[in-house]
Amino acid sequence: MYVIFFGPPGVGKGTQAVIIADRKGWAHISTGDMLRAHVANGTDLGLKAKEYMDKGLLTPDDLVIDMFLHRLAELRPDQGFVLDGFPRTLPQAQALDAALAKQQKSIDIAINIHGSDDVLMERMLNRAKDSGRTDDTPEAIRTRLEVQKPPVELLGHYRDAGKLKDVDGLPEIEVVTESLLKVLEGVGK
Ligand code: ADP
């Protein structure tokens, strides 16, 4: 199954994506993790992306799309995946659709994990204490919360296709996992 997790920064999509991918034997693709690895390795892409990441801004589409499509091409044809942090813009969603369509495939379900700003802010400030992330300054966190919620046109793209579901990201981790598993069962694949 091909699954996307949407949600604002701090809502726990990364945590849940790791758990669900493990349970289902799917690949977990996190563009945030991939970009941080590029930064850590000092690649050209990492140097470019770091400027945006440290400010809490989105990294430009062309850089992220190219990196993502290379990762997608590495998957075994029969392997499911959960995407965490991609697509974040409509052009990214279109690039994803086009890449899957070439293999007569498509996204099965997009789950929008939501939560209130004050809780998300608090969670991210807490995580910042030991995350080691250079984009976990209070300013960058505030910017991420302002500019990185899934845009309406992106959610609309999947809602119009009848593929968007909502899950509350505020309860305990195990409760959110159960809600996600239930939604995935409903997809019937
Ligand atoms: P968070 O944990 O705050 O949700 P991520 O780990 O997903 O953040 O991403 C960290 C940073 O990486 C973002 O602030 C952004 O600069 C960059 N990034 C990750 N994925 C994308 C994407 N799909 N498009 C643009 N920028 C991205």
PDB file of C-alpha atoms and ligand atoms in Angstrom:
ATOM      1  CA  MET A   1       0.000   0.000   0.000  1.00  0.00           C
ATOM      2  CA  TYR A   2       1.151   3.546  -0.715  1.00  0.00           C
ATOM      3  CA  VAL A   3       0.408   5.932   2.105  1.00  0.00           C
ATOM      4  CA  ILE A   4       1.081   9.608   2.833  1.00  0.00           C
ATOM      5  CA  PHE A   5       1.064  11.147   6.306  1.00  0.00           C
ATOM      6  CA  PHE A   6       0.289  14.857   6.335  1.00  0.00           C
ATOM      7  CA  GLY A   7       0.333  17.109   9.329  1.00  0.00           C
ATOM      8  CA  PRO A   8       1.865  20.218  10.860  1.00  0.00           C
ATOM      9  CA  PRO A   9       5.361  20.097  12.342  1.00  0.00           C
ATOM     10  CA  GLY A  10       5.348  18.480  15.784  1.00  0.00           C
ATOM     11  CA  VAL A  11       2.174  16.456  15.307  1.00  0.00           C
ATOM     12  CA  GLY A  12       4.078  13.159  15.466  1.00  0.00           C
ATOM     13  CA  LYS A  13       3.918  12.022  11.858  1.00  0.00           C
ATOM     14  CA  GLY A  14       7.557  10.934  11.964  1.00  0.00           C
ATOM     15  CA  THR A  15       7.032   8.870  15.133  1.00  0.00           C
ATOM     16  CA  GLN A  16       3.918   7.243  13.703  1.00  0.00           C
ATOM     17  CA  ALA A  17       5.489   6.665  10.282  1.00  0.00           C
ATOM     18  CA  VAL A  18       8.327   4.669  11.900  1.00  0.00           C
ATOM     19  CA  ILE A  19       5.869   2.526  13.908  1.00  0.00           C
ATOM     20  CA  ILE A  20       3.488   1.876  11.004  1.00  0.00           C
ATOM     21  CA  ALA A  21       6.259   1.141   8.487  1.00  0.00           C
ATOM     22  CA  ASP A  22       7.751  -1.358  10.937  1.00  0.00           C
ATOM     23  CA  ARG A  23       4.425  -3.102  11.631  1.00  0.00           C
ATOM     24  CA  LYS A  24       3.545  -3.338   7.952  1.00  0.00           C
ATOM     25  CA  GLY A  25       6.995  -4.049   6.531  1.00  0.00           C
ATOM     26  CA  TRP A  26       6.846  -0.888   4.434  1.00  0.00           C
ATOM     27  CA  ALA A  27       9.572   1.575   3.570  1.00  0.00           C
ATOM     28  CA  HIS A  28       9.512   4.806   5.568  1.00  0.00           C
ATOM     29  CA  ILE A  29      10.542   7.784   3.480  1.00  0.00           C
ATOM     30  CA  SER A  30      11.181  10.989   5.429  1.00  0.00           C
ATOM     31  CA  THR A  31      12.486  13.866   3.325  1.00  0.00           C
ATOM     32  CA  GLY A  32      13.401  15.705   6.560  1.00  0.00           C
ATOM     33  CA  ASP A  33      15.657  12.787   7.618  1.00  0.00           C
ATOM     34  CA  MET A  34      17.124  12.555   4.117  1.00  0.00           C
ATOM     35  CA  LEU A  35      17.898  16.282   4.060  1.00  0.00           C
ATOM     36  CA  ARG A  36      19.475  16.116   7.525  1.00  0.00           C
ATOM     37  CA  ALA A  37      21.698  13.264   6.299  1.00  0.00           C
ATOM     38  CA  HIS A  38      22.782  15.437   3.357  1.00  0.00           C
ATOM     39  CA  VAL A  39      23.557  18.295   5.755  1.00  0.00           C
ATOM     40  CA  ALA A  40      25.545  15.950   8.030  1.00  0.00           C
ATOM     41  CA  ASN A  41      27.519  14.609   5.048  1.00  0.00           C
ATOM     42  CA  GLY A  42      28.173  18.116   3.735  1.00  0.00           C
ATOM     43  CA  THR A  43      26.863  17.371   0.232  1.00  0.00           C
ATOM     44  CA  ASP A  44      26.028  20.183  -2.243  1.00  0.00           C
ATOM     45  CA  LEU A  45      22.345  19.532  -1.646  1.00  0.00           C
ATOM     46  CA  GLY A  46      22.887  19.612   2.123  1.00  0.00           C
ATOM     47  CA  LEU A  47      24.688  22.949   1.958  1.00  0.00           C
ATOM     48  CA  LYS A  48      21.862  24.465  -0.088  1.00  0.00           C
ATOM     49  CA  ALA A  49      19.057  22.955   2.004  1.00  0.00           C
ATOM     50  CA  LYS A  50      20.571  23.963   5.360  1.00  0.00           C
ATOM     51  CA  GLU A  51      19.993  27.670   4.656  1.00  0.00           C
ATOM     52  CA  TYR A  52      16.262  27.093   4.382  1.00  0.00           C
ATOM     53  CA  MET A  53      15.960  24.436   7.071  1.00  0.00           C
ATOM     54  CA  ASP A  54      17.693  26.482   9.748  1.00  0.00           C
ATOM     55  CA  LYS A  55      15.202  29.296   9.168  1.00  0.00           C
ATOM     56  CA  GLY A  56      12.218  26.957   9.359  1.00  0.00           C
ATOM     57  CA  LEU A  57      11.434  27.497   5.672  1.00  0.00           C
ATOM     58  CA  LEU A  58      10.599  24.892   3.067  1.00  0.00           C
ATOM     59  CA  THR A  59      13.517  23.728   0.969  1.00  0.00           C
ATOM     60  CA  PRO A  60      12.837  24.576  -2.723  1.00  0.00           C
ATOM     61  CA  ASP A  61      10.766  22.058  -4.683  1.00  0.00           C
ATOM     62  CA  ASP A  62      13.368  21.250  -7.340  1.00  0.00           C
ATOM     63  CA  LEU A  63      15.921  20.142  -4.733  1.00  0.00           C
ATOM     64  CA  VAL A  64      13.483  18.050  -2.701  1.00  0.00           C
ATOM     65  CA  ILE A  65      11.653  16.490  -5.666  1.00  0.00           C
ATOM     66  CA  ASP A  66      14.857  15.305  -7.291  1.00  0.00           C
ATOM     67  CA  MET A  67      16.110  13.758  -4.042  1.00  0.00           C
ATOM     68  CA  PHE A  68      12.748  12.094  -3.394  1.00  0.00           C
ATOM     69  CA  LEU A  69      12.401  10.607  -6.883  1.00  0.00           C
ATOM     70  CA  HIS A  70      15.834   8.993  -6.594  1.00  0.00           C
ATOM     71  CA  ARG A  71      14.784   7.379  -3.311  1.00  0.00           C
ATOM     72  CA  LEU A  72      11.483   6.208  -4.778  1.00  0.00           C
ATOM     73  CA  ALA A  73      13.308   4.566  -7.684  1.00  0.00           C
ATOM     74  CA  GLU A  74      15.312   2.454  -5.208  1.00  0.00           C
ATOM     75  CA  LEU A  75      12.253   0.694  -3.762  1.00  0.00           C
ATOM     76  CA  ARG A  76      11.396  -2.854  -4.735  1.00  0.00           C
ATOM     77  CA  PRO A  77       8.346  -2.864  -7.015  1.00  0.00           C
ATOM     78  CA  ASP A  78       6.304  -4.876  -4.491  1.00  0.00           C
ATOM     79  CA  GLN A  79       7.258  -2.805  -1.459  1.00  0.00           C
ATOM     80  CA  GLY A  80       4.714  -0.524   0.205  1.00  0.00           C
ATOM     81  CA  PHE A  81       5.722   2.840   1.645  1.00  0.00           C
ATOM     82  CA  VAL A  82       4.669   5.546   4.025  1.00  0.00           C
ATOM     83  CA  LEU A  83       5.715   9.079   3.148  1.00  0.00           C
ATOM     84  CA  ASP A  84       6.498  11.448   5.986  1.00  0.00           C
ATOM     85  CA  GLY A  85       7.124  15.069   5.037  1.00  0.00           C
ATOM     86  CA  PHE A  86       6.568  14.631   1.301  1.00  0.00           C
ATOM     87  CA  PRO A  87       4.690  15.933  -0.638  1.00  0.00           C
ATOM     88  CA  ARG A  88       4.484  19.313   1.087  1.00  0.00           C
ATOM     89  CA  THR A  89       3.448  21.342  -1.971  1.00  0.00           C
ATOM     90  CA  LEU A  90       1.184  20.754  -4.964  1.00  0.00           C
ATOM     91  CA  PRO A  91       4.117  20.527  -7.445  1.00  0.00           C
ATOM     92  CA  GLN A  92       5.619  17.835  -5.197  1.00  0.00           C
ATOM     93  CA  ALA A  93       2.301  15.934  -5.238  1.00  0.00           C
ATOM     94  CA  GLN A  94       2.185  16.204  -9.030  1.00  0.00           C
ATOM     95  CA  ALA A  95       5.749  14.877  -9.346  1.00  0.00           C
ATOM     96  CA  LEU A  96       4.814  11.958  -7.079  1.00  0.00           C
ATOM     97  CA  ASP A  97       1.642  11.189  -9.064  1.00  0.00           C
ATOM     98  CA  ALA A  98       3.569  11.266 -12.341  1.00  0.00           C
ATOM     99  CA  ALA A  99       6.317   8.957 -11.058  1.00  0.00           C
ATOM    100  CA  LEU A 100       3.774   6.408  -9.781  1.00  0.00           C
ATOM    101  CA  ALA A 101       1.612   6.666 -12.920  1.00  0.00           C
ATOM    102  CA  LYS A 102       4.605   5.583 -15.008  1.00  0.00           C
ATOM    103  CA  GLN A 103       4.350   2.247 -13.183  1.00  0.00           C
ATOM    104  CA  GLN A 104       0.528   2.184 -13.375  1.00  0.00           C
ATOM    105  CA  LYS A 105       0.399   2.872  -9.653  1.00  0.00           C
ATOM    106  CA  SER A 106      -1.076   5.562  -7.419  1.00  0.00           C
ATOM    107  CA  ILE A 107      -1.311   6.674  -3.810  1.00  0.00           C
ATOM    108  CA  ASP A 108      -3.902   4.619  -1.892  1.00  0.00           C
ATOM    109  CA  ILE A 109      -4.535   6.924   1.034  1.00  0.00           C
ATOM    110  CA  ALA A 110      -3.393  10.245   2.511  1.00  0.00           C
ATOM    111  CA  ILE A 111      -3.938  10.726   6.241  1.00  0.00           C
ATOM    112  CA  ASN A 112      -4.000  14.219   7.671  1.00  0.00           C
ATOM    113  CA  ILE A 113      -2.834  14.050  11.290  1.00  0.00           C
ATOM    114  CA  HIS A 114      -3.937  17.231  13.024  1.00  0.00           C
ATOM    115  CA  GLY A 115      -3.334  19.007  16.326  1.00  0.00           C
ATOM    116  CA  SER A 116      -3.668  22.441  17.914  1.00  0.00           C
ATOM    117  CA  ASP A 117      -0.888  25.017  17.540  1.00  0.00           C
ATOM    118  CA  ASP A 118      -0.256  25.541  21.252  1.00  0.00           C
ATOM    119  CA  VAL A 119       0.264  21.806  21.892  1.00  0.00           C
ATOM    120  CA  LEU A 120       2.482  21.466  18.810  1.00  0.00           C
ATOM    121  CA  MET A 121       4.595  24.455  19.872  1.00  0.00           C
ATOM    122  CA  GLU A 122       5.029  22.974  23.354  1.00  0.00           C
ATOM    123  CA  ARG A 123       5.968  19.543  21.971  1.00  0.00           C
ATOM    124  CA  MET A 124       8.555  20.988  19.612  1.00  0.00           C
ATOM    125  CA  LEU A 125      10.110  23.202  22.282  1.00  0.00           C
ATOM    126  CA  ASN A 126      10.416  20.128  24.501  1.00  0.00           C
ATOM    127  CA  ARG A 127      11.917  18.043  21.710  1.00  0.00           C
ATOM    128  CA  ALA A 128      14.343  20.891  20.950  1.00  0.00           C
ATOM    129  CA  LYS A 129      16.115  20.368  24.285  1.00  0.00           C
ATOM    130  CA  ASP A 130      17.756  17.156  23.097  1.00  0.00           C
ATOM    131  CA  SER A 131      17.054  16.864  19.367  1.00  0.00           C
ATOM    132  CA  GLY A 132      20.445  18.231  18.297  1.00  0.00           C
ATOM    133  CA  ARG A 133      18.663  19.756  15.301  1.00  0.00           C
ATOM    134  CA  THR A 134      19.988  23.140  14.213  1.00  0.00           C
ATOM    135  CA  ASP A 135      16.455  24.085  13.086  1.00  0.00           C
ATOM    136  CA  ASP A 136      15.038  23.600  16.573  1.00  0.00           C
ATOM    137  CA  THR A 137      15.524  27.193  17.709  1.00  0.00           C
ATOM    138  CA  PRO A 138      12.356  28.909  19.019  1.00  0.00           C
ATOM    139  CA  GLU A 139      12.358  31.241  15.963  1.00  0.00           C
ATOM    140  CA  ALA A 140      12.649  28.422  13.433  1.00  0.00           C
ATOM    141  CA  ILE A 141      10.020  26.393  15.275  1.00  0.00           C
ATOM    142  CA  ARG A 142       7.624  29.354  15.181  1.00  0.00           C
ATOM    143  CA  THR A 143       8.277  29.821  11.465  1.00  0.00           C
ATOM    144  CA  ARG A 144       7.758  26.104  10.761  1.00  0.00           C
ATOM    145  CA  LEU A 145       4.403  26.215  12.525  1.00  0.00           C
ATOM    146  CA  GLU A 146       3.401  29.292  10.524  1.00  0.00           C
ATOM    147  CA  VAL A 147       4.511  28.258   7.066  1.00  0.00           C
ATOM    148  CA  GLN A 148       4.643  24.465   7.040  1.00  0.00           C
ATOM    149  CA  LYS A 149       1.077  23.363   7.661  1.00  0.00           C
ATOM    150  CA  PRO A 150      -0.132  21.303   4.737  1.00  0.00           C
ATOM    151  CA  PRO A 151      -1.485  23.886   2.254  1.00  0.00           C
ATOM    152  CA  VAL A 152      -5.230  23.713   1.458  1.00  0.00           C
ATOM    153  CA  GLU A 153      -4.611  23.034  -2.231  1.00  0.00           C
ATOM    154  CA  LEU A 154      -2.422  20.052  -1.321  1.00  0.00           C
ATOM    155  CA  LEU A 155      -5.050  18.535   0.979  1.00  0.00           C
ATOM    156  CA  GLY A 156      -7.683  19.374  -1.662  1.00  0.00           C
ATOM    157  CA  HIS A 157      -5.758  17.415  -4.270  1.00  0.00           C
ATOM    158  CA  TYR A 158      -6.209  14.217  -2.251  1.00  0.00           C
ATOM    159  CA  ARG A 159      -9.674  15.090  -0.918  1.00  0.00           C
ATOM    160  CA  ASP A 160     -10.954  15.551  -4.488  1.00  0.00           C
ATOM    161  CA  ALA A 161      -9.581  12.113  -5.332  1.00  0.00           C
ATOM    162  CA  GLY A 162     -11.510  10.662  -2.346  1.00  0.00           C
ATOM    163  CA  LYS A 163      -8.239   9.683  -0.699  1.00  0.00           C
ATOM    164  CA  LEU A 164      -8.002  11.992   2.320  1.00  0.00           C
ATOM    165  CA  LYS A 165      -8.751  10.904   5.894  1.00  0.00           C
ATOM    166  CA  ASP A 166      -8.292  12.778   9.180  1.00  0.00           C
ATOM    167  CA  VAL A 167      -6.763  11.476  12.394  1.00  0.00           C
ATOM    168  CA  ASP A 168      -6.353  13.362  15.685  1.00  0.00           C
ATOM    169  CA  GLY A 169      -2.644  13.524  16.586  1.00  0.00           C
ATOM    170  CA  LEU A 170      -3.103  14.801  20.148  1.00  0.00           C
ATOM    171  CA  PRO A 171      -3.830  11.590  22.127  1.00  0.00           C
ATOM    172  CA  GLU A 172      -1.078   9.266  23.372  1.00  0.00           C
ATOM    173  CA  ILE A 173       1.207   7.671  20.791  1.00  0.00           C
ATOM    174  CA  GLU A 174      -0.435   4.210  21.058  1.00  0.00           C
ATOM    175  CA  VAL A 175      -3.907   5.673  20.626  1.00  0.00           C
ATOM    176  CA  VAL A 176      -2.898   7.575  17.491  1.00  0.00           C
ATOM    177  CA  THR A 177      -1.249   4.403  16.115  1.00  0.00           C
ATOM    178  CA  GLU A 178      -4.504   2.484  16.634  1.00  0.00           C
ATOM    179  CA  SER A 179      -6.499   5.191  14.825  1.00  0.00           C
ATOM    180  CA  LEU A 180      -4.070   5.092  11.918  1.00  0.00           C
ATOM    181  CA  LEU A 181      -4.192   1.290  11.703  1.00  0.00           C
ATOM    182  CA  LYS A 182      -7.980   1.432  11.658  1.00  0.00           C
ATOM    183  CA  VAL A 183      -7.987   3.921   8.780  1.00  0.00           C
ATOM    184  CA  LEU A 184      -5.497   1.747   6.882  1.00  0.00           C
ATOM    185  CA  GLU A 185      -7.654  -1.357   7.420  1.00  0.00           C
ATOM    186  CA  GLY A 186     -10.548   0.540   5.885  1.00  0.00           C
ATOM    187  CA  VAL A 187      -8.602   0.963   2.650  1.00  0.00           C
ATOM    188  CA  GLY A 188      -9.018  -2.762   2.092  1.00  0.00           C
ATOM    189  CA  LYS A 189      -5.832  -3.581   0.291  1.00  0.00           C
TER     190      LYS A 189
HETATM  191  P1  ADP B   1       9.328  18.679  11.068  1.00  0.00           P
HETATM  192  O1  ADP B   1       9.868  17.643  11.995  1.00  0.00           O
HETATM  193  O2  ADP B   1       9.407  20.071  11.601  1.00  0.00           O
HETATM  194  O3  ADP B   1       7.963  18.349  10.506  1.00  0.00           O
HETATM  195  P2  ADP B   1      10.941  17.677   8.829  1.00  0.00           P
HETATM  196  O4  ADP B   1      11.942  16.853   9.531  1.00  0.00           O
HETATM  197  O5  ADP B   1       9.876  16.968   8.065  1.00  0.00           O
HETATM  198  O6  ADP B   1      10.298  18.751   9.831  1.00  0.00           O
HETATM  199  O7  ADP B   1      11.667  18.689   7.833  1.00  0.00           O
HETATM  200  C1  ADP B   1      12.707  19.549   8.283  1.00  0.00           C
HETATM  201  C2  ADP B   1      13.024  20.583   7.205  1.00  0.00           C
HETATM  202  O8  ADP B   1      13.382  19.919   5.979  1.00  0.00           O
HETATM  203  C3  ADP B   1      11.857  21.500   6.816  1.00  0.00           C
HETATM  204  O9  ADP B   1      11.797  22.648   7.632  1.00  0.00           O
HETATM  205  C4  ADP B   1      12.174  21.862   5.353  1.00  0.00           C
HETATM  206  O10 ADP B   1      13.117  22.907   5.240  1.00  0.00           O
HETATM  207  C5  ADP B   1      12.851  20.604   4.839  1.00  0.00           C
HETATM  208  N1  ADP B   1      11.909  19.705   4.134  1.00  0.00           N
HETATM  209  C6  ADP B   1      11.607  18.419   4.464  1.00  0.00           C
HETATM  210  N2  ADP B   1      10.738  17.882   3.588  1.00  0.00           N
HETATM  211  C7  ADP B   1      10.477  18.870   2.684  1.00  0.00           C
HETATM  212  C8  ADP B   1       9.649  18.960   1.527  1.00  0.00           C
HETATM  213  N3  ADP B   1       8.889  17.922   1.125  1.00  0.00           N
HETATM  214  N4  ADP B   1       9.637  20.121   0.825  1.00  0.00           N
HETATM  215  C9  ADP B   1      10.366  21.159   1.222  1.00  0.00           C
HETATM  216  N5  ADP B   1      11.155  21.161   2.293  1.00  0.00           N
HETATM  217  C10 ADP B   1      11.231  20.022   3.019  1.00  0.00           C
END
